[in-house]
PDB file of C-alpha atoms in Angstrom:
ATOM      1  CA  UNK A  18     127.788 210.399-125.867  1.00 58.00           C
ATOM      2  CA  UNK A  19     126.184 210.462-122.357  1.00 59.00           C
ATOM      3  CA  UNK A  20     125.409 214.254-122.639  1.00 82.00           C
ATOM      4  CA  UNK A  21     124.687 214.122-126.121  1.00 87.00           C
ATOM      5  CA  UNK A  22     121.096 215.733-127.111  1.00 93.00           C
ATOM      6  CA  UNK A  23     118.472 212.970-128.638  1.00 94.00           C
ATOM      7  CA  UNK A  24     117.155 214.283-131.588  1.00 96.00           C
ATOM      8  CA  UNK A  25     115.994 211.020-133.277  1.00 97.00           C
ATOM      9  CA  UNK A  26     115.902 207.271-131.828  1.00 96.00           C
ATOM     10  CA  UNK A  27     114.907 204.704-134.699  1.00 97.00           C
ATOM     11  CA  UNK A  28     114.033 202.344-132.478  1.00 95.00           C
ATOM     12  CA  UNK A  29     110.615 202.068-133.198  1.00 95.00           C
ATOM     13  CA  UNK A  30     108.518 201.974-136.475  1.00 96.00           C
ATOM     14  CA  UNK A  31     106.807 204.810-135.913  1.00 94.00           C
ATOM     15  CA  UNK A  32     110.117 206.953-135.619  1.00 94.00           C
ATOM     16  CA  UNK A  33     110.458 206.147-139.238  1.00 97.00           C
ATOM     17  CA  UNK A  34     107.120 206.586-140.825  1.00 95.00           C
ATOM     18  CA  UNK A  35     106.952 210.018-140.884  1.00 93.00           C
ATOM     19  CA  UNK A  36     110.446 210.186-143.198  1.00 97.00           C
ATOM     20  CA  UNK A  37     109.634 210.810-146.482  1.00 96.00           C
ATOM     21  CA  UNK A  38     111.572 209.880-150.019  1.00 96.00           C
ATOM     22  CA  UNK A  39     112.148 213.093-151.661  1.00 92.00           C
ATOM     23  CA  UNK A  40     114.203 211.645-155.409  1.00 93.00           C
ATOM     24  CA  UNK A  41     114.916 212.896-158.680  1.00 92.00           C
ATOM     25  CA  UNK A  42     111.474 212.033-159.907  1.00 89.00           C
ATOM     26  CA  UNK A  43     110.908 215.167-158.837  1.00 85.00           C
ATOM     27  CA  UNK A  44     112.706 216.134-161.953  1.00 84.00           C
ATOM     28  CA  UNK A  45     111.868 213.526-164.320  1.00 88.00           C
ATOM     29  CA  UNK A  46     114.772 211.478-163.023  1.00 90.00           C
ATOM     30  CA  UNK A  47     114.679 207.628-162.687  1.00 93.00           C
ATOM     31  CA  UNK A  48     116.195 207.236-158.674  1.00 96.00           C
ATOM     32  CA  UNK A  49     114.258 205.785-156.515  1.00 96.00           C
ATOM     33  CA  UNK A  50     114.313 205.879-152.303  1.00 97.00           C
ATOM     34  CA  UNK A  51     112.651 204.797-149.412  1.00 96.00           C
ATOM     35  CA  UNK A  52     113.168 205.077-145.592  1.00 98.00           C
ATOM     36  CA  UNK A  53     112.490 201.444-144.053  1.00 98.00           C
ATOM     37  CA  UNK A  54     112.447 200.426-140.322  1.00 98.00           C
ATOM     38  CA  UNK A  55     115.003 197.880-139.850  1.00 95.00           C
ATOM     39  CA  UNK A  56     114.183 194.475-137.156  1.00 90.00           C
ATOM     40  CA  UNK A  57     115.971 195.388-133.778  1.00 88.00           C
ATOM     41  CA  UNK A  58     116.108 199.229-134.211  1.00 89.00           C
ATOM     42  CA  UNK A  59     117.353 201.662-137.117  1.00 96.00           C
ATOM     43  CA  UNK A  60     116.759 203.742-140.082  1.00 98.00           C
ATOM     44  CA  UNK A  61     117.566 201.868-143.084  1.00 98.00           C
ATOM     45  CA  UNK A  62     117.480 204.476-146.323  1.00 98.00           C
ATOM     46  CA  UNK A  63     118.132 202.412-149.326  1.00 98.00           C
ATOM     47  CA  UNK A  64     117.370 202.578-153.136  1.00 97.00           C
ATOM     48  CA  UNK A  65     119.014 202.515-156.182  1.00 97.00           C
ATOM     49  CA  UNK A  66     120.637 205.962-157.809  1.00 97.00           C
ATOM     50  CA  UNK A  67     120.379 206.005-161.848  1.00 96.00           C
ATOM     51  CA  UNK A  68     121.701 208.569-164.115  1.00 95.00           C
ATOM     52  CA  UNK A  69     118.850 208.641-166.768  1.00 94.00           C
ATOM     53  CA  UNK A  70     117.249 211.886-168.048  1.00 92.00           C
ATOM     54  CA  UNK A  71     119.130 213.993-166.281  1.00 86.00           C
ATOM     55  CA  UNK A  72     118.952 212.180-162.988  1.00 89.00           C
ATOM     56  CA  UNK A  73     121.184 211.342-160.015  1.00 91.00           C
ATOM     57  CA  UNK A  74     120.304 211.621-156.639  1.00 94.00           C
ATOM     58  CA  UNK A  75     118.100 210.215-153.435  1.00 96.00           C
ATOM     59  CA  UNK A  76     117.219 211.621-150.619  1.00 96.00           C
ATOM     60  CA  UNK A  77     114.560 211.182-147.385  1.00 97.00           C
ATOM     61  CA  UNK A  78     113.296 214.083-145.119  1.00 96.00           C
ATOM     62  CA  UNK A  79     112.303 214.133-141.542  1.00 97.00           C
ATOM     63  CA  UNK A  80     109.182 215.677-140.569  1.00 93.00           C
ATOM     64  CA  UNK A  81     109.238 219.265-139.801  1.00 93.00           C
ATOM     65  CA  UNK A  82     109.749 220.453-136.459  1.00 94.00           C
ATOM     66  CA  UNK A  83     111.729 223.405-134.542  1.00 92.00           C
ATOM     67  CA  UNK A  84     114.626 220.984-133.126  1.00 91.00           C
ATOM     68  CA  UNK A  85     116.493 224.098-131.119  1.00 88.00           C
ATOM     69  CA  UNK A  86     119.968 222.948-131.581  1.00 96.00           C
ATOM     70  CA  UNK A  87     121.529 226.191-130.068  1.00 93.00           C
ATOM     71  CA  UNK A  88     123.040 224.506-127.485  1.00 94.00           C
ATOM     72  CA  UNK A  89     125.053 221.607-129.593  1.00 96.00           C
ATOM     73  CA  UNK A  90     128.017 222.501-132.098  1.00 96.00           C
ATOM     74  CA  UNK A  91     127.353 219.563-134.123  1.00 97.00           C
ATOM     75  CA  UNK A  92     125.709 216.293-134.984  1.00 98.00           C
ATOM     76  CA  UNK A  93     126.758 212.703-133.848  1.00 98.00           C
ATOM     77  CA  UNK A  94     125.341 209.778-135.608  1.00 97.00           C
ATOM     78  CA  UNK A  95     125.478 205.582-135.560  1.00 98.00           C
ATOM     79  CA  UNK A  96     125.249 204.539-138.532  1.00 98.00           C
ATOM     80  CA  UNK A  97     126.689 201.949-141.033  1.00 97.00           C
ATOM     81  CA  UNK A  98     126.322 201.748-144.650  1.00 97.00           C
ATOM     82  CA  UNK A  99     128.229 200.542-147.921  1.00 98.00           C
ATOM     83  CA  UNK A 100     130.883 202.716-148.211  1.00 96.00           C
ATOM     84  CA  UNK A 101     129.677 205.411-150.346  1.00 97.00           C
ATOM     85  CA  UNK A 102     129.626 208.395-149.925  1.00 97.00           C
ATOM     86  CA  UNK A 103     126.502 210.637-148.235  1.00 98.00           C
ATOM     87  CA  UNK A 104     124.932 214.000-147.040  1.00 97.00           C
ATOM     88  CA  UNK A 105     122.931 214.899-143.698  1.00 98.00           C
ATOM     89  CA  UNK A 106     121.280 217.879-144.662  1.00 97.00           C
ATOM     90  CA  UNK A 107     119.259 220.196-142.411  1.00 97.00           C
ATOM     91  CA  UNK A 108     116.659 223.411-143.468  1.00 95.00           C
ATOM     92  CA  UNK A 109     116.529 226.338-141.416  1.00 94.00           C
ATOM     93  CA  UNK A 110     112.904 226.751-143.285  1.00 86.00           C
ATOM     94  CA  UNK A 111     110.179 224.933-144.114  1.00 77.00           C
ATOM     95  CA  UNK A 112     110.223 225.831-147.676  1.00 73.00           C
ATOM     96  CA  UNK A 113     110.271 222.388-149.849  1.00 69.00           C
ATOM     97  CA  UNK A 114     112.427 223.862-152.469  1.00 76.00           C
ATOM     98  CA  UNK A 115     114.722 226.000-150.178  1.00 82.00           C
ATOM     99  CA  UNK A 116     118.296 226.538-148.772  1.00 90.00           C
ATOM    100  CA  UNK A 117     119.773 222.762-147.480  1.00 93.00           C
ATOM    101  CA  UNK A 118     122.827 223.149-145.311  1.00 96.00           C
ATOM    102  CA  UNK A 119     124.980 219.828-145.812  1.00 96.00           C
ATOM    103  CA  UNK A 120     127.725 217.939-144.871  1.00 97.00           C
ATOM    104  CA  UNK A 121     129.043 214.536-146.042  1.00 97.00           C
ATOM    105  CA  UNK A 122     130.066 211.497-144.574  1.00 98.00           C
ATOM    106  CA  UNK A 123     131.032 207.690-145.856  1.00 96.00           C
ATOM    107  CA  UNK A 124     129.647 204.871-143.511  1.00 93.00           C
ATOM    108  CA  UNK A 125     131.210 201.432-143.408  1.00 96.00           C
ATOM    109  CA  UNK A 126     129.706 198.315-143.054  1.00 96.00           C
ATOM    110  CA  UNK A 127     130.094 198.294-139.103  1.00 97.00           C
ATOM    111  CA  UNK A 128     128.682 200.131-136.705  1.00 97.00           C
ATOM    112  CA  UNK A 129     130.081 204.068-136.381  1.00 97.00           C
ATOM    113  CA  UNK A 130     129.724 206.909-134.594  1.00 97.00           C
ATOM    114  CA  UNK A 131     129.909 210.129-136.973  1.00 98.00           C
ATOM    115  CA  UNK A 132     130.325 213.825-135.658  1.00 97.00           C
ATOM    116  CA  UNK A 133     129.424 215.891-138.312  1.00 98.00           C
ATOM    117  CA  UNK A 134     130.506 219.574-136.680  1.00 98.00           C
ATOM    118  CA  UNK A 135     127.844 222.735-137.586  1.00 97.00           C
ATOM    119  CA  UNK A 136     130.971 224.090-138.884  1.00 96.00           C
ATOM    120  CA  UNK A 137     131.242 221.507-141.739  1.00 96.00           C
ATOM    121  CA  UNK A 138     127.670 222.197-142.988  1.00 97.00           C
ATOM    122  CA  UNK A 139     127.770 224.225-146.247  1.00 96.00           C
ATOM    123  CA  UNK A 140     124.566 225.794-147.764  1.00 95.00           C
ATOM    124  CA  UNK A 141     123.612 224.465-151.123  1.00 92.00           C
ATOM    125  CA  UNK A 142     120.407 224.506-153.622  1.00 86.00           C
ATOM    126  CA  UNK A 143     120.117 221.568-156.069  1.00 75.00           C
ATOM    127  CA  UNK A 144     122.917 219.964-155.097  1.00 76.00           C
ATOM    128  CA  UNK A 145     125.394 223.294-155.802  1.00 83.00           C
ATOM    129  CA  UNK A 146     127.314 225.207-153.183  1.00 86.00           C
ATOM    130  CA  UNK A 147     126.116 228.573-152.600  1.00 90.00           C
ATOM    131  CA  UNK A 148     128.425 231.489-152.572  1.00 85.00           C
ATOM    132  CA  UNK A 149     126.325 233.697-150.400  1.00 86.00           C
ATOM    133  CA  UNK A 150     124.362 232.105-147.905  1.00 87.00           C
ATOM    134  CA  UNK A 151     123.720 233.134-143.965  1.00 88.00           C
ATOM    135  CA  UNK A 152     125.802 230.323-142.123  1.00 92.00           C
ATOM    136  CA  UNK A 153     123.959 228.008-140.315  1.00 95.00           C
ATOM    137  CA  UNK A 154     121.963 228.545-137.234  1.00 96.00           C
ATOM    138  CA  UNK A 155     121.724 225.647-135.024  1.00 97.00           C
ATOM    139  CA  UNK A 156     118.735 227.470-133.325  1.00 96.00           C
ATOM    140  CA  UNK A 157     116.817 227.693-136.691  1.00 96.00           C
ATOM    141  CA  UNK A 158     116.698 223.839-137.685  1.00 96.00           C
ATOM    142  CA  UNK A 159     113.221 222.402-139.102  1.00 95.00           C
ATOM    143  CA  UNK A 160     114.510 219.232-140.610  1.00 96.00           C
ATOM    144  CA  UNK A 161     116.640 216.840-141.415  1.00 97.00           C
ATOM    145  CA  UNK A 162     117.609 214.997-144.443  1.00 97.00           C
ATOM    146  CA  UNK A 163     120.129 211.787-145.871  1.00 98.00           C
ATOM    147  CA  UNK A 164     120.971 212.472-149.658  1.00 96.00           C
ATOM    148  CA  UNK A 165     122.907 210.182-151.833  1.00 97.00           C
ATOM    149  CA  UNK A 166     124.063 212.161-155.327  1.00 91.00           C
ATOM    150  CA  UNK A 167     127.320 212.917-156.864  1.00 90.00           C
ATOM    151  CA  UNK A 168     126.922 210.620-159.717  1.00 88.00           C
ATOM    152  CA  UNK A 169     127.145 207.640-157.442  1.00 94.00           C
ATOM    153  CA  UNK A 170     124.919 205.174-159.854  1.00 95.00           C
ATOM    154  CA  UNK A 171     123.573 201.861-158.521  1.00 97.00           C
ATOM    155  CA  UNK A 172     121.675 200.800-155.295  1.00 98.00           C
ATOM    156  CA  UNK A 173     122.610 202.108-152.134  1.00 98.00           C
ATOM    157  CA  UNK A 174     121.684 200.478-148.075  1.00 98.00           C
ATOM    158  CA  UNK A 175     122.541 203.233-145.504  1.00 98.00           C
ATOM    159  CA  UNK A 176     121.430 202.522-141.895  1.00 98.00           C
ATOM    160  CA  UNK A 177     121.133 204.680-138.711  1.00 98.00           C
ATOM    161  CA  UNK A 178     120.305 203.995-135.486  1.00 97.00           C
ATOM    162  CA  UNK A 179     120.110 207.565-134.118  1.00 97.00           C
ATOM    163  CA  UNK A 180     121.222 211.160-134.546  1.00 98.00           C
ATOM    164  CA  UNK A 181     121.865 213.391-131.534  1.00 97.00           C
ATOM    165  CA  UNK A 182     123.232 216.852-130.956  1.00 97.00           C
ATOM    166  CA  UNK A 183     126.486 216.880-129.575  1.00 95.00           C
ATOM    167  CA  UNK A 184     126.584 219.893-126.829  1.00 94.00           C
ATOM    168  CA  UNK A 185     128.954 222.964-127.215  1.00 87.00           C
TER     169      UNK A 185
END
């Protein structure tokens, strides 16, 4: 971890406020999100996932940025959650409606560090695996996301402390 790469420290409230909820509403779905700074330090993205007209998913962005990740092979993050199961997502664009790259993870209800590998991340659109897609370039990334989907119906409390690149 000591030559890991900060990318983002949620120590602060302002390292949150410029996350954004990004739900099926979008859709005409019935999920609802929000990004929340927790007391002491960390990302807390919680919410409750429904299933109604056609719905199913949550999800918060980062602010857009060039993050130059050509030197890491992967992602490390603390975090601690309720078990279920989740996405970090990253766009090599800054198209709102464009390629995510993904990878999933579960977090427990203690404190964990997660390496998510570039390797692992698999391009999807809408939540569906794409068959042709460039692979993902580290180099390229302009945000970062935490989805909740796969018909996982109820509320949801995932926390994160931080999320660094892990060098190559």
């Amino acid at each position: 971890m000591a030559d890991s790469l900060p990318i983002f420290d949620f120590a602060t409230p302002s390292a949150v406020q410029a996350w954004r909820s990004i739900d099926d509403r979008i859709m005409g779905g019935c999920s609802l999100s929000r990004p929340e700074f927790v007391a002491g330090g960390g990302l807390l993205f919680r919410g409750v996932v429904s299933l109604d007209n056609g719905g199913g998913f949550a999800s918060i962005r980062s602010p857009e940025s060039s993050y130059r990740l050509d030197a890491c092979e992967g992602l490390l993050l603390q975090a601690r959650g309720d078990g279920r199961h989740y996405r970090l997502g990253l766009r090599t664009d800054r198209f709102f409606d464009g390629v995510s790259y993904q990878a999933g993870f579960a977090a427990s209800d203690e404190w964990e560090e997660i390496y998510l590998p570039f390797i692992d991340f698999t391009a999807t659109h809408h939540g569906r695996q794409l068959t042709v897609a460039a692979p993902l370039d580290p180099a390229a990334i302009q945000s970062f996301g935490l989805f909740i989907g796969e018909r996982q119906r109820g509320p949801f409390h995932l926390e994160v402390a931080w999320i660094r690149g892990w060098p190559a």
